[in-house]
Structure formats: C-alpha cells, structure tokens
Coordinates of C-alpha atoms in Angstrom, one line a residue:
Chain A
X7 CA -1.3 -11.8 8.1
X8 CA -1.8 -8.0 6.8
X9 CA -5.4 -7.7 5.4
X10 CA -5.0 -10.4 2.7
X11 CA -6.8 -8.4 -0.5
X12 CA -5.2 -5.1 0.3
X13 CA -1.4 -5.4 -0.4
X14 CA -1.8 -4.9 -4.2
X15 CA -5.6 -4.0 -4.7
X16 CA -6.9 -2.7 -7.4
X17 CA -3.5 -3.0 -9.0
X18 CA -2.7 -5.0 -12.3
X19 CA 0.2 -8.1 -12.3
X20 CA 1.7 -9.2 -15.6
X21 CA 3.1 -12.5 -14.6
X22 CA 5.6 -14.2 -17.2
X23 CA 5.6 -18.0 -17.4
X24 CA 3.1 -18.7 -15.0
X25 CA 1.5 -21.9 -16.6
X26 CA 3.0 -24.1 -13.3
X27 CA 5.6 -23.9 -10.8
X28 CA 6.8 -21.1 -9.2
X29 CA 5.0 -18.6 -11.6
X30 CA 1.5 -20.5 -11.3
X31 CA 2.3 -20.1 -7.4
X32 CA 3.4 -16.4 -7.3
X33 CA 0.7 -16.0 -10.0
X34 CA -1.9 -16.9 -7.3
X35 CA -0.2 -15.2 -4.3
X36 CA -0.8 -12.2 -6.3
X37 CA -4.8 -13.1 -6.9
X38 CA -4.8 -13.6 -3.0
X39 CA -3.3 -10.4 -2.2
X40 CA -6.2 -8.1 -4.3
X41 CA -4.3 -8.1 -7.7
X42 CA -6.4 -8.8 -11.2
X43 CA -3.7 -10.7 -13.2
X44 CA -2.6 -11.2 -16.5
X45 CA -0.2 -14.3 -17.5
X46 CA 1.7 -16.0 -20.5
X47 CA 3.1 -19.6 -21.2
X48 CA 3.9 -21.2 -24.2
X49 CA 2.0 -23.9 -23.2
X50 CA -1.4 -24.0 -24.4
X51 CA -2.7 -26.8 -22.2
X52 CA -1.3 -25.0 -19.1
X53 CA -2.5 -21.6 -20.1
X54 CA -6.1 -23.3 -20.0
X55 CA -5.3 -25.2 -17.0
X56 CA -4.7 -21.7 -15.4
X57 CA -7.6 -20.0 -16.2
X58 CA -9.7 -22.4 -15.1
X59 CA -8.1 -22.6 -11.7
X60 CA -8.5 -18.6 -11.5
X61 CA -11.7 -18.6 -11.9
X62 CA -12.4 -21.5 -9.9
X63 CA -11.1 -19.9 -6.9
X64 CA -13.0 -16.5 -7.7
X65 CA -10.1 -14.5 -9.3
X66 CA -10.0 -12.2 -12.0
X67 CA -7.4 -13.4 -14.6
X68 CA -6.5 -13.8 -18.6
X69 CA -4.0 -16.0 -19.9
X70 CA -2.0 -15.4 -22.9
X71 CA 0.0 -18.3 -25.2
X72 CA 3.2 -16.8 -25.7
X73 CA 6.9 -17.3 -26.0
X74 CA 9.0 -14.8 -23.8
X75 CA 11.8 -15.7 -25.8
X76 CA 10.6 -14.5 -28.7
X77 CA 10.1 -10.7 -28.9
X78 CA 7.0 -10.8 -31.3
X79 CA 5.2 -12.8 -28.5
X80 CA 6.1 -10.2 -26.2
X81 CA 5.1 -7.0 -28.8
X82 CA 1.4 -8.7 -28.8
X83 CA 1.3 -9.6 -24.9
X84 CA 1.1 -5.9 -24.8
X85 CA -1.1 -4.8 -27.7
X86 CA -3.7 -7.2 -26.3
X87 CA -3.3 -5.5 -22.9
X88 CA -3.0 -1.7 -24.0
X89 CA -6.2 -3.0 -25.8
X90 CA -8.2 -3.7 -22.9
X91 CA -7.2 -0.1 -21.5
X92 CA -5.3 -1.5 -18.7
X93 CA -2.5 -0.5 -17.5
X94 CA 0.3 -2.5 -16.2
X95 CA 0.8 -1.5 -12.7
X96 CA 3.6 -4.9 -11.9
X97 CA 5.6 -7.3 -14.0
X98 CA 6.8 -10.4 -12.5
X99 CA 8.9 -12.5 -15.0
X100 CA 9.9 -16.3 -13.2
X101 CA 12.8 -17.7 -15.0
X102 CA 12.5 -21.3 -16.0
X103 CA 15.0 -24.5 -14.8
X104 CA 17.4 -25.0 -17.7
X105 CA 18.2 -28.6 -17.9
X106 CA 18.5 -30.3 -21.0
X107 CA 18.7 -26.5 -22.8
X108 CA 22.0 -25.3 -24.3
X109 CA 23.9 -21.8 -23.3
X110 CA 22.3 -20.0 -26.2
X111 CA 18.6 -21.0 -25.5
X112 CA 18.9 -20.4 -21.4
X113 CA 19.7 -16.9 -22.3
X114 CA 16.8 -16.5 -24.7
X115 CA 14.6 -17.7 -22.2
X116 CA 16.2 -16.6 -18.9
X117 CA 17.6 -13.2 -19.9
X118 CA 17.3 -11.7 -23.4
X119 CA 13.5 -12.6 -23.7
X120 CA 12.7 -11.2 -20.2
X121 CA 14.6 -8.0 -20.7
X122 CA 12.8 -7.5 -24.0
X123 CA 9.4 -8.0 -22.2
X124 CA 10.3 -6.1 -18.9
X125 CA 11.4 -2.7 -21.4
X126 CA 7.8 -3.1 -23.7
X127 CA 5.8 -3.6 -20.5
X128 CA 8.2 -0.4 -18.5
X129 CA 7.3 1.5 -22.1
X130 CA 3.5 1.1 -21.4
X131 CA 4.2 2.0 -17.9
X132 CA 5.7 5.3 -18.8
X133 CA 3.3 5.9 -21.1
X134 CA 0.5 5.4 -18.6
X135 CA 2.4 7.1 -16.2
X136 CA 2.3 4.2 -13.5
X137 CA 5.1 4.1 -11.1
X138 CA 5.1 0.1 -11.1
X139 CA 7.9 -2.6 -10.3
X140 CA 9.1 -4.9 -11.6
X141 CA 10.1 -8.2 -10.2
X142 CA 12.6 -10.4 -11.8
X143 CA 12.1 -14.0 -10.0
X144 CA 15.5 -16.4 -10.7
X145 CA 15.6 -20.0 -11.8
X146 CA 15.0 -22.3 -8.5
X147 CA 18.0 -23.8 -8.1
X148 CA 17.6 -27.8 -8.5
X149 CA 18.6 -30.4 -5.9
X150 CA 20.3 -32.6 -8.9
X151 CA 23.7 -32.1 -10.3
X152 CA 22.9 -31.5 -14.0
X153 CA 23.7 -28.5 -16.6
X154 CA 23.8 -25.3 -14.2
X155 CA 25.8 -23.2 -16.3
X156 CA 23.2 -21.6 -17.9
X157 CA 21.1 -21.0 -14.7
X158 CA 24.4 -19.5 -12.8
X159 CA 25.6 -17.7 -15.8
X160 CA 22.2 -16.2 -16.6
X161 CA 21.9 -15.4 -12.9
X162 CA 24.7 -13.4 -12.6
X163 CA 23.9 -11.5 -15.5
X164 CA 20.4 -10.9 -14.6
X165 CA 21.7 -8.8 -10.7
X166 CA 23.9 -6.5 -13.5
X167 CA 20.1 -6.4 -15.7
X168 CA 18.5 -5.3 -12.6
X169 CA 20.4 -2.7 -11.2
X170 CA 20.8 -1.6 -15.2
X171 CA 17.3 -1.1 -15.3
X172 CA 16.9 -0.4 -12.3
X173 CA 18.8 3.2 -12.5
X174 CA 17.4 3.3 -16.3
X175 CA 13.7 3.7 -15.1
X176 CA 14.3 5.3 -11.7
X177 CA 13.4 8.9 -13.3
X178 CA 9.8 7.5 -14.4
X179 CA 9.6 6.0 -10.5
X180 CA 9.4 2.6 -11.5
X181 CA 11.0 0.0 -9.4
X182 CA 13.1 -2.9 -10.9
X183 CA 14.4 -5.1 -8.5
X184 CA 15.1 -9.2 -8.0
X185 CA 14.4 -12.6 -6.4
X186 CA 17.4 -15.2 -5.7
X187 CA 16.2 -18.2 -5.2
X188 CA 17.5 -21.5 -3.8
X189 CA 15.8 -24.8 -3.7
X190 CA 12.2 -24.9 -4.4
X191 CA 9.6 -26.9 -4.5
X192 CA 7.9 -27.8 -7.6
X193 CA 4.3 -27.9 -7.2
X194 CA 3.0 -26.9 -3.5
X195 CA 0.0 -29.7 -3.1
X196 CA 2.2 -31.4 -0.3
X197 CA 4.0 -31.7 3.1
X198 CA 7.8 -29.9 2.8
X199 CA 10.2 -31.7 0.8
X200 CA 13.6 -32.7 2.7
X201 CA 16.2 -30.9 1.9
X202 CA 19.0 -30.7 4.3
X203 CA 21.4 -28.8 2.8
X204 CA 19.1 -25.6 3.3
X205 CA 20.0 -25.1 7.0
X206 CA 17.4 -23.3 8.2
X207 CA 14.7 -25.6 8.0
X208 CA 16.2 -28.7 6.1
X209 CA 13.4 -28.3 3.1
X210 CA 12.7 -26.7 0.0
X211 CA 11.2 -23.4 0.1
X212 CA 7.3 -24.1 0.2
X213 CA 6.4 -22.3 -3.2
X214 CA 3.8 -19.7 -0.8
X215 CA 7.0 -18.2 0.3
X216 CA 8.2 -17.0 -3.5
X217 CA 4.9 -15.3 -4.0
X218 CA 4.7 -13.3 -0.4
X219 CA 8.6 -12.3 -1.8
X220 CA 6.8 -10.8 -4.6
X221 CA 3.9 -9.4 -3.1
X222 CA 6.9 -7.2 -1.3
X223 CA 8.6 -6.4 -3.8
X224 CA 5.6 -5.7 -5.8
X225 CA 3.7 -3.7 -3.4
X226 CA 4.6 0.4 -2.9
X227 CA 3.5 0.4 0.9
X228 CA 6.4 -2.6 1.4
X229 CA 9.0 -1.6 -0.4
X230 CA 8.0 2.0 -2.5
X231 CA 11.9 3.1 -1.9
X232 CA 13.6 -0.4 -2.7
X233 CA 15.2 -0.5 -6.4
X234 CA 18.3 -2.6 -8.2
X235 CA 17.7 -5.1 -4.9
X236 CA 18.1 -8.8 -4.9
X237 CA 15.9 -10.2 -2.1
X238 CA 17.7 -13.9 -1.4
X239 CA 15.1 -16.6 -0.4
X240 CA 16.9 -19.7 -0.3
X241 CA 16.4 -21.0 3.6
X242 CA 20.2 -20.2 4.1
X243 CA 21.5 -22.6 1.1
X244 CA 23.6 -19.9 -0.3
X245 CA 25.9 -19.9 3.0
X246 CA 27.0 -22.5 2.3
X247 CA 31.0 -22.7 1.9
X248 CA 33.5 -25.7 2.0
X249 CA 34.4 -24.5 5.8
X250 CA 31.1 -25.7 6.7
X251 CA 31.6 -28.8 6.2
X252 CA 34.0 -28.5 9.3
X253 CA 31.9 -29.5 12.4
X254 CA 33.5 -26.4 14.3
X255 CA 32.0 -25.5 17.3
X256 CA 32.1 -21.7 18.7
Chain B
X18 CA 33.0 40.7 -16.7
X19 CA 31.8 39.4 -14.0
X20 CA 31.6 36.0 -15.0
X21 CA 35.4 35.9 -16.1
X22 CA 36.5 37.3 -12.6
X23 CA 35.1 34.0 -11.2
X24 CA 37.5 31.2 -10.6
X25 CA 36.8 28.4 -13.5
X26 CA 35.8 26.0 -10.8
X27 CA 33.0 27.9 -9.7
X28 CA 31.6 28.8 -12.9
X29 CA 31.7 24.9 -13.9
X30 CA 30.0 24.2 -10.3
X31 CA 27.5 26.5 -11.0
X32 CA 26.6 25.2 -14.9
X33 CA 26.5 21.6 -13.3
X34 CA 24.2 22.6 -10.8
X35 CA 22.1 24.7 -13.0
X36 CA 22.3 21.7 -15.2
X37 CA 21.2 19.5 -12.4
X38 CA 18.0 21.9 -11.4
X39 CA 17.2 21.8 -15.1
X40 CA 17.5 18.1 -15.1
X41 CA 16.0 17.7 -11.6
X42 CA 12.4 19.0 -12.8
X43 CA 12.1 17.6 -16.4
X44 CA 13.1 14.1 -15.5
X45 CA 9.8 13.3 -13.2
X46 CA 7.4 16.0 -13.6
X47 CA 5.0 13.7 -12.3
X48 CA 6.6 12.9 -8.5
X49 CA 9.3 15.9 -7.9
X50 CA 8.8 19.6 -7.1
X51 CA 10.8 21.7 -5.2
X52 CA 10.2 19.7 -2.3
X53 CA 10.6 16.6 -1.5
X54 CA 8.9 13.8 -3.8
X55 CA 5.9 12.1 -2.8
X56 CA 5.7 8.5 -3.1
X57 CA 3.6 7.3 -0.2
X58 CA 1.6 4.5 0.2
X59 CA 0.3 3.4 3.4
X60 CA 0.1 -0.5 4.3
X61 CA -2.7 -0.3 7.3
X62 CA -2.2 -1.7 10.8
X63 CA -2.8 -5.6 10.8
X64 CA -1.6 -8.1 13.5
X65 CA 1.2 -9.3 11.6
X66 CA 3.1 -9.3 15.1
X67 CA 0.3 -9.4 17.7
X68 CA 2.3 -9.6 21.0
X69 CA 5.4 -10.7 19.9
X70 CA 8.1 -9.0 22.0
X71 CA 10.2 -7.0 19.9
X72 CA 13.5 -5.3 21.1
X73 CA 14.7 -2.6 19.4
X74 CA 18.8 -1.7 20.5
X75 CA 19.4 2.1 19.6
X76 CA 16.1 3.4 18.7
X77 CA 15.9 7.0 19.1
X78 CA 15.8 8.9 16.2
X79 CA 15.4 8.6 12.4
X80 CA 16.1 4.9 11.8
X81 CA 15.4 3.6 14.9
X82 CA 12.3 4.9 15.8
X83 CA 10.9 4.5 12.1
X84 CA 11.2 0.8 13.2
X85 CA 9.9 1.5 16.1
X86 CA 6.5 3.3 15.2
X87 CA 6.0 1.2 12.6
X88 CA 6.2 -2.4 14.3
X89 CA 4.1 -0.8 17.0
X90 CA 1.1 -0.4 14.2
X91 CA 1.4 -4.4 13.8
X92 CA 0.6 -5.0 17.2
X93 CA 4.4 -6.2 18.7
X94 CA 5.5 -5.3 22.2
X95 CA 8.1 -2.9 22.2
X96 CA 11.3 -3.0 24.3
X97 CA 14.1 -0.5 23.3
X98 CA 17.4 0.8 24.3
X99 CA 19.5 4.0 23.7
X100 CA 22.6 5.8 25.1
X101 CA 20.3 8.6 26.5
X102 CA 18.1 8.8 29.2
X103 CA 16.1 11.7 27.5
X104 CA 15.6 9.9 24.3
X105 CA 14.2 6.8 25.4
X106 CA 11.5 9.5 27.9
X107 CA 10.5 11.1 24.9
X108 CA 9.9 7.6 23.2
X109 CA 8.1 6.7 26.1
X110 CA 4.4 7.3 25.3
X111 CA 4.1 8.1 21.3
X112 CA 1.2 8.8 19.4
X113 CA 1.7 7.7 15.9
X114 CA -1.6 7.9 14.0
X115 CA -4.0 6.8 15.9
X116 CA -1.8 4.3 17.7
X117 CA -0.4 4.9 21.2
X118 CA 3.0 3.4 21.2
X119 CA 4.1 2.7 24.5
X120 CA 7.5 1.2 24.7
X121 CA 9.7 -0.2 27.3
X122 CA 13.0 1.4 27.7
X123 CA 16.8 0.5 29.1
X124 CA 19.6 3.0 29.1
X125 CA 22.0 0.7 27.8
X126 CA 25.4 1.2 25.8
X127 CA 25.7 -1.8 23.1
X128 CA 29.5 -1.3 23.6
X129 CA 29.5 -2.7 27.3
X130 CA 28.7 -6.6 27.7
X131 CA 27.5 -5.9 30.9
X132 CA 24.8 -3.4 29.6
X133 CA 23.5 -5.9 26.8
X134 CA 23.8 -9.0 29.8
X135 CA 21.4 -6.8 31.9
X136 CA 19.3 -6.2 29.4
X137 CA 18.6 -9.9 28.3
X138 CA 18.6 -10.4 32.2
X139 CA 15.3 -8.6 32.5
X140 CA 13.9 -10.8 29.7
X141 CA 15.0 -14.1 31.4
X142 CA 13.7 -13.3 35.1
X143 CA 10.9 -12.0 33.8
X144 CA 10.0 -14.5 31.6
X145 CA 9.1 -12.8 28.6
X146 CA 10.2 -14.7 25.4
X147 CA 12.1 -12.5 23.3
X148 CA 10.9 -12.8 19.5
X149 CA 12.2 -10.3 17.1
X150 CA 15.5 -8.2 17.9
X151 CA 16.5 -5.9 15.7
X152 CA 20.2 -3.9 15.9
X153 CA 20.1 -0.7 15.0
X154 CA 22.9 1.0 17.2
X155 CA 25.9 2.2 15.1
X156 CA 29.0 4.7 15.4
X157 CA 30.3 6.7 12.6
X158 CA 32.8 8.4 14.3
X159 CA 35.6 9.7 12.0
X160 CA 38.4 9.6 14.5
X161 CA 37.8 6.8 16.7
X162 CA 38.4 3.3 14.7
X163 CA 38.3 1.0 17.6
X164 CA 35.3 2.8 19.2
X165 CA 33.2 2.1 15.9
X166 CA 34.4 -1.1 15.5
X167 CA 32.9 -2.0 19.2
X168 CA 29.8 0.0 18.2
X169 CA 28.9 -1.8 15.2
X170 CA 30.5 -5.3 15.0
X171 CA 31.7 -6.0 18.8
X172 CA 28.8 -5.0 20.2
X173 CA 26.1 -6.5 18.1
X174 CA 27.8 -9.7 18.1
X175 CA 27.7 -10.2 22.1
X176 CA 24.3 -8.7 21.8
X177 CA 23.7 -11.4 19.1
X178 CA 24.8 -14.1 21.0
X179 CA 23.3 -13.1 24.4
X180 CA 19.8 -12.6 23.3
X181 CA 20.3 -16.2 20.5
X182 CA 21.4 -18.4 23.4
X183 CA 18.4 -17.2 25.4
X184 CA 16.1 -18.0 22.7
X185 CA 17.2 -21.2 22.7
X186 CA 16.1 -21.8 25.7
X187 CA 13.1 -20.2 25.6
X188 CA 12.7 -21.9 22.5
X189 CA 11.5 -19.1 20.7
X190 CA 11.9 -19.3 16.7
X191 CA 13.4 -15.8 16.8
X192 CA 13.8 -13.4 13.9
X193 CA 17.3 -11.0 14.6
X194 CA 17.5 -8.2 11.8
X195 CA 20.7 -6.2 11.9
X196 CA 21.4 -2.8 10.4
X197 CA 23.9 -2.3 8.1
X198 CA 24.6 -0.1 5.3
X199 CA 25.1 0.0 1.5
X200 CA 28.8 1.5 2.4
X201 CA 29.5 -2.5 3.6
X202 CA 30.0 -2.2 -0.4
X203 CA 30.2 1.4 -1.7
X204 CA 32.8 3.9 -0.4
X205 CA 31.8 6.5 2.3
X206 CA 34.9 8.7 2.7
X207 CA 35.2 7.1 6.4
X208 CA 37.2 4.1 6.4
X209 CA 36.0 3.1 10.0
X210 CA 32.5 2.8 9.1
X211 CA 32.4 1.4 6.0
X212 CA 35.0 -1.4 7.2
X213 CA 33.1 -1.8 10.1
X214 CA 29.6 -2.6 8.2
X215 CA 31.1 -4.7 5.6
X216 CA 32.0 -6.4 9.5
X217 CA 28.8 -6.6 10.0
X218 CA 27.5 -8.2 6.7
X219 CA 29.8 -11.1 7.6
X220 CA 28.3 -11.2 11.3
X221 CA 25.1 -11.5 9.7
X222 CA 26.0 -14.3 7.7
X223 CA 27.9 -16.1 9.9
X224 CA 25.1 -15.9 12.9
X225 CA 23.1 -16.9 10.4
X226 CA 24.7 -20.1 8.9
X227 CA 25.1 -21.0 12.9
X228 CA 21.7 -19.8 13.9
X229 CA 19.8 -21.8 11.5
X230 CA 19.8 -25.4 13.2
X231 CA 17.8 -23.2 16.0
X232 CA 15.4 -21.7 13.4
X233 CA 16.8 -18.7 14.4
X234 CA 16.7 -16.7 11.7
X235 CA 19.3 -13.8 10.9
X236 CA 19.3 -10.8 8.3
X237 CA 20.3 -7.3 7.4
X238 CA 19.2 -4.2 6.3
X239 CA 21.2 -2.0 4.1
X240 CA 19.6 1.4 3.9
X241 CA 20.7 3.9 1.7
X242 CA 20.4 7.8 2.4
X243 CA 17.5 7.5 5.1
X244 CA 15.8 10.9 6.2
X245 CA 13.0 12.7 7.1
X246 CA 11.9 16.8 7.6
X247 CA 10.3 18.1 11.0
X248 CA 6.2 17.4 8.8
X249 CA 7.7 13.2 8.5
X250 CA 8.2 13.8 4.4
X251 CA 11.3 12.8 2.8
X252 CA 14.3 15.1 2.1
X253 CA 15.6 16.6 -1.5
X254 CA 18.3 14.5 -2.6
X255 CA 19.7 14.7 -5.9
X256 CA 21.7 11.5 -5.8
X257 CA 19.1 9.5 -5.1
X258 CA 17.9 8.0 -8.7
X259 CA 14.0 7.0 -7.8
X260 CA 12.4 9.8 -6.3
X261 CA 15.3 12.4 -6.3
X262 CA 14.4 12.1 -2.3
X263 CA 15.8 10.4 0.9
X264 CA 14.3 7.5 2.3
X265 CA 11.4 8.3 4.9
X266 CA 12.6 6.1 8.3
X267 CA 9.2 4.4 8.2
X268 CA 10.6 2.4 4.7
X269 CA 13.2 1.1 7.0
X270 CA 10.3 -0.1 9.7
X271 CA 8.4 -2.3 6.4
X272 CA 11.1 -3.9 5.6
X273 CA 12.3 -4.4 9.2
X274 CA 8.2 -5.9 9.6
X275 CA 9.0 -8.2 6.1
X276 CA 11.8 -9.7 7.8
X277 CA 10.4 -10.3 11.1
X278 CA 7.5 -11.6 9.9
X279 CA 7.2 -15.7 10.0
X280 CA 3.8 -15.1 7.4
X281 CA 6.4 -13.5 5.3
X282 CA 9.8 -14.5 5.3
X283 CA 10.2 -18.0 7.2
X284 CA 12.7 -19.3 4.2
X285 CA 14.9 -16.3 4.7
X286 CA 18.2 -16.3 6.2
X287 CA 21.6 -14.6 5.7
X288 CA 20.0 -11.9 3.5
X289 CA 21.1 -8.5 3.4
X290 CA 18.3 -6.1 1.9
X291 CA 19.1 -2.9 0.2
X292 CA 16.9 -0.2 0.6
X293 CA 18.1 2.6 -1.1
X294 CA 16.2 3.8 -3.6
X295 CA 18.5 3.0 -6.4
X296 CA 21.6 4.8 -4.2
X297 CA 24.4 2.5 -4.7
X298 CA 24.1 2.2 -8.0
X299 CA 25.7 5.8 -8.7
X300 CA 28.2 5.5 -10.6
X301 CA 30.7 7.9 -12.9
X302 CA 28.6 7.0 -15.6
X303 CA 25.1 7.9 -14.3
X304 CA 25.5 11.7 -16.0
X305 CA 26.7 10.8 -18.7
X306 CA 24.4 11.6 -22.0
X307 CA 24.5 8.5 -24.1
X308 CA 24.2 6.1 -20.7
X309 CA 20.7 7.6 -20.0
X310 CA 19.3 6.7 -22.8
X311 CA 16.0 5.2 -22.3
X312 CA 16.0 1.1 -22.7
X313 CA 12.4 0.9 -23.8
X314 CA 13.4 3.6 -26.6
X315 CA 15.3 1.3 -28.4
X316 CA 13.5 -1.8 -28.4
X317 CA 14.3 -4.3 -31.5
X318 CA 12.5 -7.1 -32.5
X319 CA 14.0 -10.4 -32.9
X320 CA 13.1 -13.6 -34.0

C-alpha cells in the first residue's frame, strides 16, 4: 500500500451523504488516507453515529444535518465551513439507491441537489484559489429488480454533468470527474457477498474498493491531469450483454 | 494599409490568436505563464508492486517509458520491449530520482507472433511469473491501414492471449492494461488510427469479460495530448482545458500503477480511463461567450 496518511494529507474532504453505506465507507477511506473530513446526512441519528465512529478511530471530522436536495441546506453546509476558515480542497458527493422514490425526487437527490452543492462548494474553491476535485460517486446498482429508472436516468445525466463541469471549472484547475458503480455492498462488516453476475470475482464490490476509487480521483499526485472521466468499478458487471449468455468458447 | 493588403483569413487567424493569448493568461493567472503550467504533485515511492514482474511492450519514449520510470519507483521488476535496439540500451540503466531503474529488454516487433511467442517463452523457461503487462506499442501511420491495424489491435491481441494463457498456468492473478486513446471516440484526422483504437476498446472489453473467470483482470488507458520538454515539464497546449498544458508521461505511469495495483483496483475490469485533462471534451461550443459562463455564478436557490 502507498504510505497510507500521505495520499490526501493535509487536504480537506467534503463528503455528501455519508451517514452509512458507500459514503460512510469512502468517508473513512478518506480519514485513512491523511484527509480531515467534513460530511452531511439528513439523518440526525447517523450524523451522530458518524462522529462518534471518527473520533473513535482517532480522525479529525464534523458532521453536518443537511438535505442535499435542498439548496438552502447546501448554502449553510458552506457558510459553516467558510466559517471555520477552511478551505475545501475535495468534494465527494455519493448518490443514494432510489427505490421506493419517484422520477422527480431521484433527481432532487441524485442530480439537481448534488450539482447545486458541487457549484457552492467549486465557488469557495475559486474563491480560495484551491485547485480541488471533485468526485461524483453513482448510485450502487442493486442486485433486486425494482424501480431503476431513476438511478439509470439520473446516471446518464450525471456523465453529461461531469464533463459539463468538468470543462466549466477547468480554467480555475479544478478537477470534476466520476464513479460508475455496479453492485455494492451495503455495509462492509462481513465476508464478500455472492454475486455471480459480476464476473470477475462473483461478489459485490467490498465497499474499501469505492473509497481507494476516490482517494484517486481525489488525490493530484494520482490523477492531477484526469477531468470529465468516469472511473467504472463494477467487477466487470457492466460487460455484460445478451451474447454472453451464449456459452461460446474461443 | 497594411492591414487591408492581408488576405481576410489571416487577419481573422491573427485576432483569434491574439484573442486566444489574451484569453490564455487571464483565465488561470494562478497555474499558466508563458511556459508550460505547473501542476505537480509527487506521490513518493512505496512498495505498491514490490517484485511483481511487470512487462512493458513498446516502452521507449514519452508514454512508454513514463510507465516505465514510474512503476520502477514502486518497486516492480521491469521487463520491456521496443522495435529498436538503441532504445531499449539507453533504457537499460536509468536514473530516475534517486532510483536506479534497471530494466530487462527484448527487441521484439508486437506485429510478429513469433516475436511476442519468444518473448513469453523467456518467461515460461525461466520461470518467472508474469504479473502486470501493460501494451503500449501503437502505429499511427497515415498511409498504411493494415500495418496499424496489426500494430494496435492484431498484435496486442496475440500478445494478450500469449502472455493470459500463461498466467493461467502460472496462476498468477494478472493485471493487463492496454493503451488506447480518446480518438477510440473523438476524430483524429487519421481514419486508421482512430478505427484501430476504437478496435482496441473492444479488445479490452472482450479479454476482459473472458479473462475474468481467471481473475485476470483487463483495462485501458485513454490518454489525451501526452508530452513532455527536454527539463520533463509539460508542453503549452491551448486545447487542453485544465492546465492549458500537455500531459507529463509520468500521469500516464500513476494511472498505469492505479490499475495494476490489486490494493487499488481488484473490482476493476473492462474500464477504459481517460486521461486527458479535459481534451475530449472540446467541442464547437467551448469558445463560445455565453457557454463559458461560470456555473457557480449563477447559482439559484430552491426549495
């Protein structure tokens, strides 16, 4: 492993949604790898939760309860942190899983809301003069059948947000680029869960793996030329195609 | 009267490119002079790849030996080939930093089965499992279709599936990373090697998709404009949006270390990353006034 608390030392993370899941996950990867942290969820319980886990493990953190849907949420995310005199070095939003959410609300929460933080935060970044990045993480995919139309449809408009954005805040050096992910895990306390559709290794991606995504993304030694990317992590799921399913030998 | 004895072309080139300078210093003050931009950061020498055995197929200049240098600061085992003798003797004992990179070479044309046979040959007999191989080898000749198309998909697909079936048997989880380039998807003005790397993307994910039950693990790189000056800082490049610079070879070597990597990127496979600093994204619009406008300049607020 590269020296674990150097990757992103000394540099600040916003992470959006972070209370559990992927974001609690890449949340932490970015702790391990030298970053102090700031988060959001609109859950209370989990924001607590969060903190308390930070420091447990020694980390430097603060946890905000806030809606990224809503764009006043967003406006005093960023007063609190221009407060603190801090600037904003990476943004890492994680979209959430959309079942049981109709078209409208996905967006809100997968798309407009994340967009509306991503420009605040890359307003305080240009302000501060900070070349950051930031990292747009997609939904997980989930192993169910169930409402997907929001996730895909929100996907596909988030790769046009990021290269958008991506050539938008290219003059101020900041880096805007993506995650694809397939099936995840949910939490990461356990042994790989089957999943044999991913052909690679026949299991979710262990939740470790989103955050070291990030970490490369997020980190200017990595990746300091990489903008409007999508980094696919999906253990080969995406391949995928009906002729597949032919057992055709080469 | 000067001015109007100039062809209207001209003066128009000339207004754009003045234009252009003009635009060229006031949009980053911060990162671009006249020179080349500066936007290096180092990552230091770990042992990501401590002796894993790493070979490198066309690694001579720019690209190739970015890769090179680079996974030789992580600790991997170099093995590389090129067309020319004299390329792979100067490769042969590098300083880079303080590291002595000290690679193993093989005159060997991708183009020739028998070349890439006797090259995974010396792996088998001497029984040195063969971890990372990374394709970097590519033709852009303009008049030569067929010759390209052996360069770049022929080639690295026997190469592919010489070195795969070996590491099958030497049951090695390998990592394969193959070069391509964002003209798989943009236009390049030369129809043979664009075609031939969009080729390639498909090689990568088929291999991949077949690969996988093996844990052999196949991706691509899609650099953009990739260069470097005789002092190793990146070139002026107006096009370019982040930076206004080319891409300093040793970019290409990170994410070449990202993918090879098992800490890194185990769950990764059929991926094709673009390193380009934004290059592909040029687009008719990316002059125009209004579409520059500034995102975070016009933020609403709503509920």
């Amino acid at each position: 492993m590269l020296p674990h608390d150097e990757l992103l030392h000394g540099k600040h993370v916003l992470v959006a949604g972070a209370g559990r899941g992927v974001g609690k996950s890449v949340l932490f990867e970015m702790a391990t790898h030298g970053a102090a942290t700031y988060f959001t969820d609109d859950d209370p319980k989990s924001v607590a939760d969060t903190m308390d886990e930070l420091q447990a493990r020694g980390f430097q953190g603060r946890g905000f309860v806030a809606d990224t849907s809503k764009s006043a949420d967003n406006a005093g995310v960023c007063t609190s942190i221009e407060d603190e005199g801090k600037p904003i070095d990476v943004f890492v939003n994680i979209a959430k899983s959309d079942t049981g959410h109709d078209l409208a609300t996905v967006f809100g929460m997968n798309l407009i809301g994340p967009v509306d933080l991503a420009n605040r935060v890359a307003a305080m970044m240009i302000q501060q003069k900070t070349q950051g990045a930031i990292v747009f993480v997609t939904a997980p995919q989930q192993p169910i059948a169930g409402d997907t139309l929001g996730s895909s449809a929100s996907r596909a408009a988030l790769e046009m947000v990021i290269k958008e954005l991506a050539m938008s805040y290219a003059p101020h050096g900041i880096r805007v680029n993506g995650i694809a992910l397939g099936v995840v895990e949910e939490d990461g306390e356990h042994p790989p869960i089957p999943f044999p559709y991913a052909p690679l290794w026949e299991c979710a991606i262990p939740l470790a793996y989103v955050g070291r995504g990030v970490a490369f993304l997020a980190s200017e030694g990595f990746s300091g030329h990489t903008t409007g990317t999508m980094v696919t992590i999906d253990g080969g799921l995406s391949l995928h195609s009906y002729m597949t399913l032919y057992s055709i030998t080469p | 009267m000067l001015v109007q004895a100039m062809p209207r072309v001209n003066l128009a080139r000339r207004l754009y490119g003045a234009w252009h300078a003009f635009r060229g210093t006031s949009r980053a003050p911060s990162k671009c002079s006249d020179q080349a931009c500066v936007l290096e950061v180092n990552i230091s020498p770990s042992s990501l790849l401590k002796s894993k055995n790493v070979l490198i197929a066309g690694a001579g200049r720019n690209i190739g030996k970015g890769i090179l240098l680079e996974l030789g600061r992580h600790g991997a085992n170099l093995y590389l080939t090129n067309l020319s003798e004299q390329l792979c003797r100067e490769l042969e004992g590098v300083h880079y930093e303080i590291h002595h990179v000290h690679p193993r070479w093989f005159v060997s044309d991708i183009r020739k089965t028998k070349d890439n046979e006797r090259v995974i040959e010396y792996f088998r007999v001497n029984r040195i499992p063969l971890d990372i191989l990374v394709i970097n080898a590519f033709d852009d000749s303009v008049a030569d279709m067929a010759r390209v198309f052996e360069t770049n998909v022929q080639g690295p697909l026997s190469l592919i599936s010489l070195a795969s079936r070996m590491m099958i048997e030497q049951k090695t989880r390998g990592s394969i990373i193959v070069l391509s380039s964002i003209h798989q998807e943009t236009v390049h003005r030369n129809v043979n090697y664009s075609s031939s790397k969009a080729s390639l993307k498909i090689v990568v994910q088929k291999t991949a998709k077949e690969l996988a039950p093996h844990k052999i693990r196949v991706n691509g790189i899609a650099p953009g404009y990739v260069a470097e000056d005789e002092h190793g800082q990146a070139r002026t490049h107006r096009f370019t949006p982040l930076g206004g610079c080319s891409i300093p070879p040793r970019y290409i070597g990170r994410t070449v270390l990202y993918l090879a990597s098992d800490q890194y990127s185990q769950h990764t496979t059929g991926t094709i990353v673009k390193v380009d600093a934004g290059l592909s994204l040029h687009t008719y619009r990316s002059h125009s006034k209004s579409a520059n406008a500034c995102p975070s300049a016009m933020l609403s607020t709503f509920s």
